[in-house]
Short mmCIF file of C-alpha atoms in Angstrom, two decimals:
data_model
loop_
_atom_site.label_atom_id
_atom_site.label_comp_id
_atom_site.label_asym_id
_atom_site.label_seq_id
_atom_site.Cartn_x
_atom_site.Cartn_y
_atom_site.Cartn_z
CA MET X 10 -38.89 -2.59 26.09
CA GLN X 11 -37.54 -0.09 28.60
CA ARG X 12 -34.78 -2.53 29.46
CA ILE X 13 -33.75 -2.91 25.83
CA ILE X 14 -33.59 0.86 25.40
CA ASP X 15 -31.64 1.17 28.63
CA PHE X 16 -29.24 -1.50 27.45
CA PHE X 17 -28.57 0.35 24.20
CA LEU X 18 -28.16 3.71 25.91
CA GLY X 19 -25.94 2.26 28.61
CA ASN X 20 -23.66 0.52 26.12
CA LYS X 21 -23.72 3.19 23.46
CA LEU X 22 -19.95 3.53 23.28
CA ARG X 23 -19.26 -0.19 23.16
CA LEU X 24 -21.92 -0.77 20.49
CA LEU X 25 -20.55 2.08 18.38
CA PHE X 26 -17.07 0.62 18.70
CA TRP X 27 -18.22 -2.83 17.53
CA PHE X 28 -20.23 -1.27 14.71
CA TYR X 29 -17.22 0.59 13.26
CA LEU X 30 -14.89 -2.29 13.96
CA LEU X 31 -17.06 -4.75 12.02
CA ILE X 32 -17.38 -2.34 9.08
CA GLY X 33 -13.61 -1.84 9.10
CA ILE X 34 -12.70 -5.51 9.33
CA GLY X 35 -15.36 -6.35 6.75
CA LEU X 36 -13.93 -3.83 4.29
CA THR X 37 -10.33 -4.88 4.93
CA THR X 38 -10.66 -8.64 4.74
CA SER X 39 -13.51 -8.97 2.27
CA GLN X 40 -12.91 -11.79 -0.22
CA ASN X 41 -15.80 -10.69 -2.43
CA LEU X 42 -14.04 -9.63 -5.62
CA TYR X 43 -16.88 -7.56 -7.04
CA PHE X 44 -17.25 -5.59 -3.83
CA LYS X 45 -13.51 -5.17 -3.39
CA SER X 46 -13.00 -3.99 -6.96
CA SER X 47 -15.80 -1.45 -6.83
CA TYR X 48 -14.57 -0.14 -3.48
CA LEU X 49 -10.93 0.18 -4.58
CA ASN X 50 -12.06 1.63 -7.87
CA THR X 51 -14.13 4.35 -6.23
CA SER X 52 -11.39 5.22 -3.77
CA GLY X 53 -8.88 5.20 -6.65
CA GLN X 54 -10.96 7.69 -8.60
CA ILE X 55 -11.17 10.04 -5.62
CA SER X 56 -7.53 9.80 -4.61
CA GLY X 57 -6.29 9.80 -8.22
CA GLY X 58 -7.28 13.44 -8.64
CA ILE X 59 -5.60 14.46 -5.38
CA HIS X 60 -2.42 12.55 -6.21
CA LEU X 61 -2.45 14.08 -9.68
CA PHE X 62 -2.57 17.53 -8.10
CA PHE X 63 0.29 16.88 -5.72
CA SER X 64 2.51 15.11 -8.22
CA GLY X 65 1.86 17.98 -10.65
CA ILE X 66 3.37 20.46 -8.23
CA GLY X 67 6.81 18.97 -8.79
CA ASP X 68 6.71 19.00 -12.57
CA TYR X 69 8.37 21.96 -14.21
CA PHE X 70 7.04 22.90 -17.62
CA SER X 71 10.08 22.13 -19.70
CA LEU X 72 10.85 18.96 -17.82
CA ALA X 73 7.36 17.62 -18.37
CA ALA X 74 7.60 18.21 -22.12
CA GLU X 75 11.00 16.62 -22.25
CA ASN X 76 9.82 13.60 -20.31
CA LYS X 77 6.94 13.14 -22.67
CA PHE X 78 9.20 13.26 -25.66
CA LEU X 79 11.53 10.69 -24.18
CA SER X 80 8.77 8.35 -23.17
CA GLU X 81 7.15 8.58 -26.63
CA GLN X 82 10.48 7.69 -28.13
CA ASN X 83 10.88 4.77 -25.76
CA LYS X 84 7.44 3.51 -26.66
CA VAL X 85 8.40 3.31 -30.32
CA LEU X 86 11.68 1.63 -29.47
CA LEU X 87 10.06 -0.95 -27.20
CA GLU X 88 7.51 -1.83 -29.86
CA ARG X 89 10.28 -2.35 -32.37
CA LEU X 90 12.27 -4.41 -29.91
CA THR X 91 9.45 -6.87 -29.20
CA ALA X 92 8.83 -7.19 -32.92
CA LEU X 93 12.51 -7.89 -33.58
CA GLU X 94 13.09 -10.30 -30.73
CA LYS X 95 10.47 -12.86 -31.62
CA PRO X 96 9.91 -13.04 -35.33
CA GLY X 97 7.27 -15.66 -36.13
CA LEU X 98 7.63 -17.93 -39.10
CA ASN X 99 4.63 -16.94 -41.13
CA GLN X 100 4.13 -13.36 -40.10
CA ASN X 101 5.55 -10.33 -41.78
CA PRO X 102 7.19 -7.71 -39.54
CA ALA X 103 4.43 -5.14 -40.07
CA GLU X 104 1.87 -7.46 -38.48
CA LEU X 105 4.23 -8.52 -35.74
CA LYS X 106 4.67 -5.00 -34.59
CA LYS X 107 1.02 -4.90 -33.72
CA ASN X 108 1.00 -7.94 -31.41
CA PHE X 109 1.84 -5.90 -28.37
CA GLU X 110 1.10 -2.24 -28.14
CA TYR X 111 2.64 0.02 -25.50
CA ILE X 112 0.70 2.85 -23.92
CA ASN X 113 2.78 5.29 -21.92
CA GLY X 114 1.69 6.82 -18.64
CA ARG X 115 2.98 7.69 -15.22
CA ILE X 116 2.56 6.49 -11.69
CA LEU X 117 0.73 8.95 -9.45
CA LYS X 118 0.96 6.98 -6.24
CA ASN X 119 3.49 4.34 -5.42
CA SER X 120 3.60 2.09 -2.39
CA PHE X 121 6.08 -0.64 -1.48
CA THR X 122 6.19 -0.93 2.31
CA GLY X 123 2.91 -2.76 2.92
CA LEU X 124 2.21 -6.45 2.33
CA ASP X 125 -0.27 -5.73 -0.46
CA ASN X 126 0.98 -2.84 -2.53
CA TYR X 127 -0.97 -1.00 -5.19
CA LEU X 128 0.11 1.72 -7.61
CA THR X 129 -2.18 4.40 -9.03
CA LEU X 130 -1.73 4.90 -12.76
CA SER X 131 -2.59 8.03 -14.75
CA LEU X 132 -4.39 6.00 -17.44
CA GLY X 133 -7.91 4.59 -17.53
CA LYS X 134 -10.59 3.23 -19.81
CA LYS X 135 -10.57 6.41 -21.86
CA ASP X 136 -6.96 5.63 -22.80
CA SER X 137 -8.06 2.04 -23.59
CA VAL X 138 -6.38 0.63 -20.50
CA PHE X 139 -8.33 -2.27 -19.00
CA THR X 140 -8.11 -4.88 -16.26
CA ASP X 141 -5.42 -7.59 -16.61
CA MET X 142 -2.99 -5.62 -18.74
CA GLY X 143 0.69 -5.71 -17.80
CA VAL X 144 2.63 -2.66 -16.60
CA VAL X 145 6.40 -2.31 -17.14
CA ASN X 146 9.10 0.35 -17.30
CA GLU X 147 12.49 0.29 -19.03
CA LYS X 148 14.04 -1.71 -16.20
CA GLY X 149 11.42 -4.41 -16.07
CA LEU X 150 8.16 -5.77 -14.71
CA LEU X 151 6.03 -3.66 -12.36
CA GLY X 152 2.63 -5.32 -12.06
CA ILE X 153 -0.78 -6.00 -13.54
CA ILE X 154 -3.79 -3.68 -13.78
CA GLU X 155 -6.33 -4.82 -11.22
CA PHE X 156 -9.11 -2.27 -11.69
CA SER X 157 -9.42 0.36 -14.35
CA GLY X 158 -11.63 3.38 -13.92
CA ASN X 159 -12.37 6.08 -16.43
CA SER X 160 -9.25 8.19 -15.92
CA PHE X 161 -7.16 6.25 -13.41
CA SER X 162 -6.27 2.63 -12.79
CA THR X 163 -5.08 0.62 -9.83
CA VAL X 164 -2.11 -1.64 -10.49
CA GLN X 165 -1.39 -4.70 -8.38
CA SER X 166 2.35 -4.38 -7.83
CA ILE X 167 4.63 -7.42 -8.04
CA LEU X 168 5.11 -6.54 -4.36
CA HIS X 169 1.69 -7.98 -3.42
CA SER X 170 0.99 -11.12 -1.40
CA LYS X 171 -1.29 -12.49 -4.13
CA SER X 172 0.92 -11.57 -7.09
CA LYS X 173 2.00 -14.60 -9.14
CA ILE X 174 3.72 -13.99 -12.47
CA ASN X 175 5.02 -16.51 -14.96
CA VAL X 176 8.79 -16.09 -15.47
CA LYS X 177 11.73 -18.19 -16.64
CA VAL X 178 15.49 -18.44 -16.30
CA LYS X 179 17.08 -16.78 -19.31
CA GLY X 180 18.64 -19.19 -21.74
CA THR X 181 16.71 -22.21 -20.42
CA ASP X 182 13.16 -23.47 -20.68
CA TYR X 183 12.53 -23.72 -16.95
CA PHE X 184 9.42 -21.76 -16.02
CA GLY X 185 8.38 -20.72 -12.52
CA SER X 186 6.18 -18.34 -10.58
CA LEU X 187 7.32 -15.04 -9.18
CA ILE X 188 5.94 -14.29 -5.70
CA TRP X 189 6.77 -11.90 -2.84
CA ASP X 190 7.30 -12.73 0.83
CA GLY X 191 6.56 -9.18 2.01
CA LYS X 192 10.03 -8.47 3.38
CA LYS X 193 12.24 -6.37 1.13
CA PRO X 194 10.94 -4.24 -1.75
CA ASN X 195 13.95 -5.03 -3.96
CA ARG X 196 13.82 -8.80 -3.55
CA VAL X 197 11.19 -11.24 -4.80
CA GLN X 198 11.03 -15.04 -4.82
CA LEU X 199 10.91 -17.50 -7.68
CA THR X 200 9.28 -20.87 -7.00
CA ASP X 201 8.40 -24.01 -8.96
CA ILE X 202 11.79 -24.32 -10.67
CA PRO X 203 12.68 -28.05 -10.48
CA ASP X 204 15.96 -29.16 -8.87
CA LEU X 205 17.21 -30.36 -12.29
CA ALA X 206 17.53 -26.79 -13.55
CA PRO X 207 21.11 -25.52 -13.81
CA ILE X 208 20.79 -22.43 -11.58
CA LYS X 209 23.69 -20.27 -10.53
CA LYS X 210 24.03 -16.91 -8.84
CA GLY X 211 23.83 -14.00 -11.23
CA ASP X 212 21.50 -15.74 -13.74
CA THR X 213 18.97 -13.42 -15.34
CA ILE X 214 15.24 -13.93 -14.81
CA ILE X 215 12.88 -12.77 -17.56
CA SER X 216 9.14 -12.97 -18.19
CA GLY X 217 8.04 -16.34 -19.49
CA GLY X 218 5.53 -15.31 -22.10
CA MET X 219 3.18 -18.16 -21.11
CA SER X 220 0.32 -15.74 -20.40
CA SER X 221 -1.29 -13.21 -22.68
CA ILE X 222 -0.40 -10.38 -20.26
CA PHE X 223 3.35 -9.96 -20.75
CA PRO X 224 5.38 -10.71 -23.86
CA GLU X 225 8.43 -12.90 -23.49
CA ASN X 226 11.87 -11.52 -22.54
CA ILE X 227 10.88 -8.63 -20.29
CA LEU X 228 13.58 -8.19 -17.66
CA VAL X 229 12.83 -9.07 -14.04
CA GLY X 230 16.03 -9.47 -12.02
CA THR X 231 19.05 -11.63 -11.21
CA VAL X 232 19.44 -14.70 -9.02
CA GLU X 233 20.88 -13.59 -5.69
CA ASP X 234 20.59 -16.79 -3.70
CA PHE X 235 18.81 -20.14 -3.94
CA GLU X 236 18.03 -23.21 -1.86
CA LEU X 237 16.00 -26.40 -2.16
CA THR X 238 12.57 -26.33 -0.51
CA ALA X 239 11.68 -28.72 2.30
CA ALA X 240 10.20 -31.15 -0.24
CA LYS X 241 13.62 -31.11 -2.02
CA ASN X 242 12.09 -31.15 -5.49
CA TYR X 243 11.98 -27.47 -6.21
CA TYR X 244 14.19 -24.46 -5.69
CA LEU X 245 13.24 -21.36 -3.75
CA ILE X 246 15.20 -18.64 -5.53
CA GLN X 247 15.79 -15.13 -4.20
CA VAL X 248 15.67 -12.68 -7.10
CA ARG X 249 17.07 -9.17 -6.91
CA LEU X 250 14.92 -6.89 -9.05
CA PHE X 251 16.48 -4.75 -11.76
CA ASN X 252 13.79 -2.22 -10.97
CA ASP X 253 14.01 0.18 -8.09
CA MET X 254 10.44 -0.05 -6.88
CA GLN X 255 10.87 3.16 -4.92
CA ASN X 256 11.70 5.20 -7.98
CA ILE X 257 9.71 4.06 -10.97
CA GLY X 258 9.63 6.89 -13.53
CA PRO X 259 7.63 6.67 -16.78
CA VAL X 260 5.74 3.42 -17.27
CA TYR X 261 4.17 1.52 -20.16
CA VAL X 262 0.99 -0.49 -20.22
CA ILE X 263 1.19 -3.51 -22.50
CA LYS X 264 -1.84 -4.22 -24.60
CA ASN X 265 -2.09 -7.59 -26.32
CA ARG X 266 -4.00 -7.14 -29.54
CA PHE X 267 -4.90 -10.80 -29.75
CA LYS X 268 -5.95 -11.25 -26.16
CA LYS X 269 -9.60 -11.82 -27.00
CA GLU X 270 -8.73 -14.43 -29.59
CA ILE X 271 -6.32 -16.18 -27.22
CA LYS X 272 -8.97 -16.25 -24.48
CA ALA X 273 -11.60 -17.53 -26.90
CA VAL X 274 -9.32 -20.35 -28.03
CA GLU X 275 -8.45 -21.24 -24.43
CA ASN X 276 -12.11 -21.27 -23.42
CA ASN X 277 -13.02 -23.50 -26.36
CA SER X 278 -10.35 -26.00 -25.53
CA ASP X 279 -11.56 -26.14 -21.91
CA GLU X 280 -15.04 -27.21 -22.92
CA MET A 30 -2.18 33.41 20.06
CA ASN A 31 -4.26 30.88 21.86
CA ARG A 32 -3.66 27.53 20.21
CA GLU A 33 -6.40 25.82 22.17
CA LEU A 34 -9.07 27.51 20.04
CA PRO A 35 -11.38 24.89 18.48
CA ILE A 36 -10.49 26.00 14.93
CA TYR A 37 -6.94 24.71 15.33
CA LEU A 38 -8.00 21.10 15.72
CA PRO A 39 -9.50 20.59 12.21
CA ILE A 40 -6.50 22.36 10.67
CA LYS A 41 -4.11 20.13 12.56
CA VAL A 42 -6.11 17.04 11.59
CA ILE A 43 -6.11 17.91 7.87
CA LEU A 44 -2.42 18.72 8.06
CA LEU A 45 -1.77 15.36 9.70
CA ILE A 46 -3.58 13.48 6.90
CA LEU A 47 -1.64 15.36 4.22
CA ILE A 48 1.72 15.00 5.97
CA GLN A 49 1.13 11.28 6.47
CA ALA A 50 -0.10 10.56 2.93
CA PHE A 51 2.29 12.74 0.97
CA ILE A 52 5.46 12.75 3.04
CA PHE A 53 5.76 9.90 5.51
CA SER A 54 3.98 7.21 3.48
CA LYS A 55 6.26 8.00 0.55
CA MET A 56 9.33 7.69 2.73
CA ALA A 57 11.25 4.44 2.78
CA LEU A 58 13.91 4.41 5.45
CA PHE A 59 16.34 1.53 4.84
CA GLY A 60 14.15 0.63 1.90
CA PHE A 61 11.14 -0.64 3.82
CA ILE A 62 10.15 1.60 6.75
CA SER A 63 7.34 4.13 6.33
CA PRO A 64 6.72 5.79 9.69
CA MET A 65 3.09 6.23 10.74
CA ILE A 66 3.00 9.54 12.53
CA TYR A 67 -0.75 10.20 12.40
CA ILE A 68 -0.90 8.34 15.70
CA ILE A 69 -0.26 11.70 17.39
CA LEU A 70 -3.95 12.35 16.76
CA LEU A 71 -4.39 10.39 19.97
CA TYR A 72 -2.16 12.92 21.66
CA ILE A 73 -3.63 16.15 20.31
CA TYR A 74 -7.34 15.27 20.41
CA PRO A 75 -8.83 16.63 23.66
CA THR A 76 -9.58 14.00 26.29
CA HIS A 77 -12.68 15.54 27.82
CA LYS A 78 -14.78 15.56 24.63
CA ASN A 79 -17.67 13.24 23.80
CA ARG A 80 -16.27 9.73 23.38
CA SER A 81 -18.75 8.43 20.77
CA LEU A 82 -17.90 11.41 18.61
CA TRP A 83 -14.21 10.65 19.10
CA ILE A 84 -14.60 7.05 17.86
CA THR A 85 -16.56 8.31 14.84
CA TRP A 86 -13.84 10.86 14.06
CA GLY A 87 -11.21 8.17 14.40
CA PHE A 88 -13.02 6.03 11.85
CA LEU A 89 -13.50 8.89 9.36
CA PHE A 90 -9.91 10.09 9.75
CA GLY A 91 -8.65 6.57 9.06
CA LEU A 92 -10.93 6.18 6.06
CA CYS A 93 -9.55 9.40 4.51
CA LEU A 94 -6.05 7.95 4.82
CA ASP A 95 -7.21 4.60 3.43
CA ILE A 96 -8.66 6.27 0.36
CA LEU A 97 -5.42 8.15 -0.25
CA LEU A 98 -3.20 5.14 0.37
CA ASP A 99 -5.28 2.30 -1.18
CA THR A 100 -5.31 0.32 2.04
CA LEU A 101 -9.01 -0.70 2.01
CA ALA A 102 -10.03 0.15 5.61
CA LEU A 103 -6.90 -0.77 7.54
CA HIS A 104 -6.18 2.64 9.04
CA ALA A 105 -9.85 3.19 9.87
CA THR A 106 -10.11 -0.11 11.74
CA VAL A 107 -6.91 0.45 13.70
CA LEU A 108 -7.91 3.99 14.65
CA VAL A 109 -11.31 2.80 15.92
CA PHE A 110 -9.43 0.31 18.06
CA MET A 111 -7.05 2.96 19.33
CA ALA A 112 -9.85 5.48 19.96
CA TYR A 113 -11.62 2.89 22.08
CA LEU A 114 -8.46 1.86 23.92
CA ARG A 115 -7.15 5.37 24.56
CA PRO A 116 -8.95 6.00 27.90
CA LYS A 117 -7.79 2.59 29.17
CA VAL A 118 -4.17 3.26 28.20
CA MET A 119 -4.35 6.73 29.74
CA ARG A 120 -5.74 5.41 32.98
CA VAL A 121 -2.76 3.06 33.26
CA ILE A 122 -0.18 5.72 32.42
CA PHE A 123 -1.54 8.92 33.91
CA GLY A 124 -3.36 7.33 36.85
CA LEU A 125 -6.17 9.15 38.58
CA ASN A 126 -5.17 12.59 37.27
CA PHE A 127 -6.72 11.62 33.98
CA GLU A 128 -10.24 11.53 35.49
CA GLN A 129 -10.18 15.27 36.22
CA LYS A 130 -11.87 17.61 33.78
CA SER A 131 -8.93 19.98 33.72
CA PHE A 132 -6.50 17.24 32.67
CA ARG A 133 -4.42 17.88 29.52
CA ILE A 134 -1.96 15.34 28.14
CA GLN A 135 0.24 18.23 27.05
CA GLN A 136 0.70 19.32 30.67
CA ALA A 137 1.57 15.91 32.10
CA PRO A 138 5.17 15.14 33.16
CA ILE A 139 7.47 14.44 30.25
CA ALA A 140 8.18 10.79 31.17
CA GLN A 141 4.45 10.00 31.27
CA ARG A 142 3.90 11.70 27.91
CA TYR A 143 6.68 9.72 26.26
CA ALA A 144 5.40 6.52 27.82
CA PHE A 145 1.94 7.28 26.46
CA ILE A 146 3.19 7.89 22.91
CA ALA A 147 5.40 4.80 22.99
CA THR A 148 2.51 2.60 24.18
CA ALA A 149 0.13 4.09 21.61
CA VAL A 150 2.64 3.58 18.78
CA PHE A 151 3.36 0.00 19.84
CA LEU A 152 -0.32 -1.00 20.16
CA HIS A 153 -1.23 0.77 16.93
CA HIS A 154 1.54 -0.86 14.90
CA LEU A 155 0.92 -4.30 16.37
CA ILE A 156 -2.79 -4.17 15.48
CA TYR A 157 -2.08 -2.60 12.09
CA PHE A 158 0.48 -5.16 10.92
CA SER A 159 -1.50 -8.10 12.35
CA LEU A 160 -4.58 -6.99 10.44
CA GLU A 161 -2.53 -6.37 7.32
CA ALA A 162 -0.99 -9.86 7.40
CA PHE A 163 -4.23 -11.46 8.70
CA SER A 164 -2.63 -14.84 9.26
CA TRP A 165 -0.90 -16.47 12.23
CA SER A 166 1.88 -17.86 10.08
CA LYS A 167 3.33 -14.39 9.53
CA TRP A 168 3.75 -13.51 13.22
CA MET A 169 7.52 -13.09 12.94
CA LEU A 170 7.13 -10.60 10.12
CA VAL A 171 4.43 -8.75 12.09
CA LEU A 172 6.67 -8.41 15.16
CA GLU A 173 9.65 -7.39 13.06
CA LYS A 174 7.65 -4.69 11.32
CA THR A 175 6.04 -3.52 14.57
CA PHE A 176 9.40 -2.90 16.23
CA THR A 177 11.34 -1.45 13.29
CA THR A 178 8.59 0.82 11.95
CA GLY A 179 7.43 1.57 15.51
CA LEU A 180 10.83 2.91 16.54
CA PHE A 181 10.87 5.45 13.70
CA SER A 182 7.20 6.35 14.12
CA PHE A 183 7.96 7.10 17.78
CA ILE A 184 10.93 9.34 16.95
CA PHE A 185 9.11 11.26 14.22
CA SER A 186 5.96 11.59 16.35
CA LEU A 187 7.99 13.20 19.13
CA LEU A 188 9.56 15.62 16.66
CA LEU A 189 6.17 16.56 15.21
CA ILE A 190 4.61 17.04 18.62
CA THR A 191 7.40 19.39 19.59
CA LEU A 192 6.79 21.27 16.35
CA LEU A 193 3.01 21.48 16.83
CA SER A 194 2.88 22.26 20.54
CA PRO A 195 2.69 25.86 21.77
CA LYS A 196 5.87 27.45 23.08
CA LYS A 197 6.24 27.62 26.82
CA LYS A 198 6.28 31.13 28.18
#
């Protein structure tokens, strides 16, 4: 017994080091989604308030009001645009307008230099913002809500190693996945486009509309460079983002009114 | 005024967290470099204090940054590493002087101090980016980020230390 106690006392520092190290590595690399989401959610709620305070310091009264007015106006315009761009055959325009609803908010904390970047958004469940909703601004795609708390949400940026968004080449029906290699914050990669696709530099990449998260035709970026992958069947395309991820401005959360129905139909067809 | 008073340390530490989270982490030099200057905690924290307490402080300091920056526990883990490694690095750089109770990093020769900060920054960044990537296949990216970000962290750390250190009479 004495020896055990002596061992612990003698190696106190080393044991403490291993203790903290294991907690740290456990927290950092945990693959348990429930644990990760509750942890990030809690930390997001704490830091959200602090970020709100600091970002508030820079807002002058008149500017804030003006910004709000502009972003309200944009919201209306964006809703009308989506309704106009994809008129269905049997729907009347009044119903169409309701397919996608835009909720305007702002980014309190932005990051783009890590490998897994998250943004903190000023909206939460009380603004009816929930997990898996898309986030955009006027220039294009930003990311998808990963966790939503009561007043703040955490957005998984398109600059995240696990981000994978369905996009297509404008004017064609070739769909691919948008990923990020972690190098430059203004350049993302498009994969899974077959070598048959007529790609050229300067082509526009837009959202594909294959998921219930983003509507079709949201801007992403332009083709900067492309090459065939080692397997020679698919292109690896370098896409320059329209968005400046360092300077985001007002953002909009996209809410799909028929998401539940779409999910229900998908689940039924799986069974 | 005597800047060695114990009250100055917590103020400096809180300032460091705020400066890192709200200034340097929002910076993007050349579009992708955010210097990590909080590493100077290793420089300003007294060397003769209780070492278990020092590791605990390192962990808590890192966790505060992690909460502000949404980085899970990356900073906390790296700081625990660095807190544990600090005496070993110091023994290599400052030699036997470091064992004496009266030793202060701030009073060591300038070349040794710079060497200490450079080593600390390099080790810190290497561990940080390796943990962040957490895969062998990204080793090139890890090295690239270690050297580019490390260079700017080193420069800004030196500037901050000069700003924070007492004037010589």
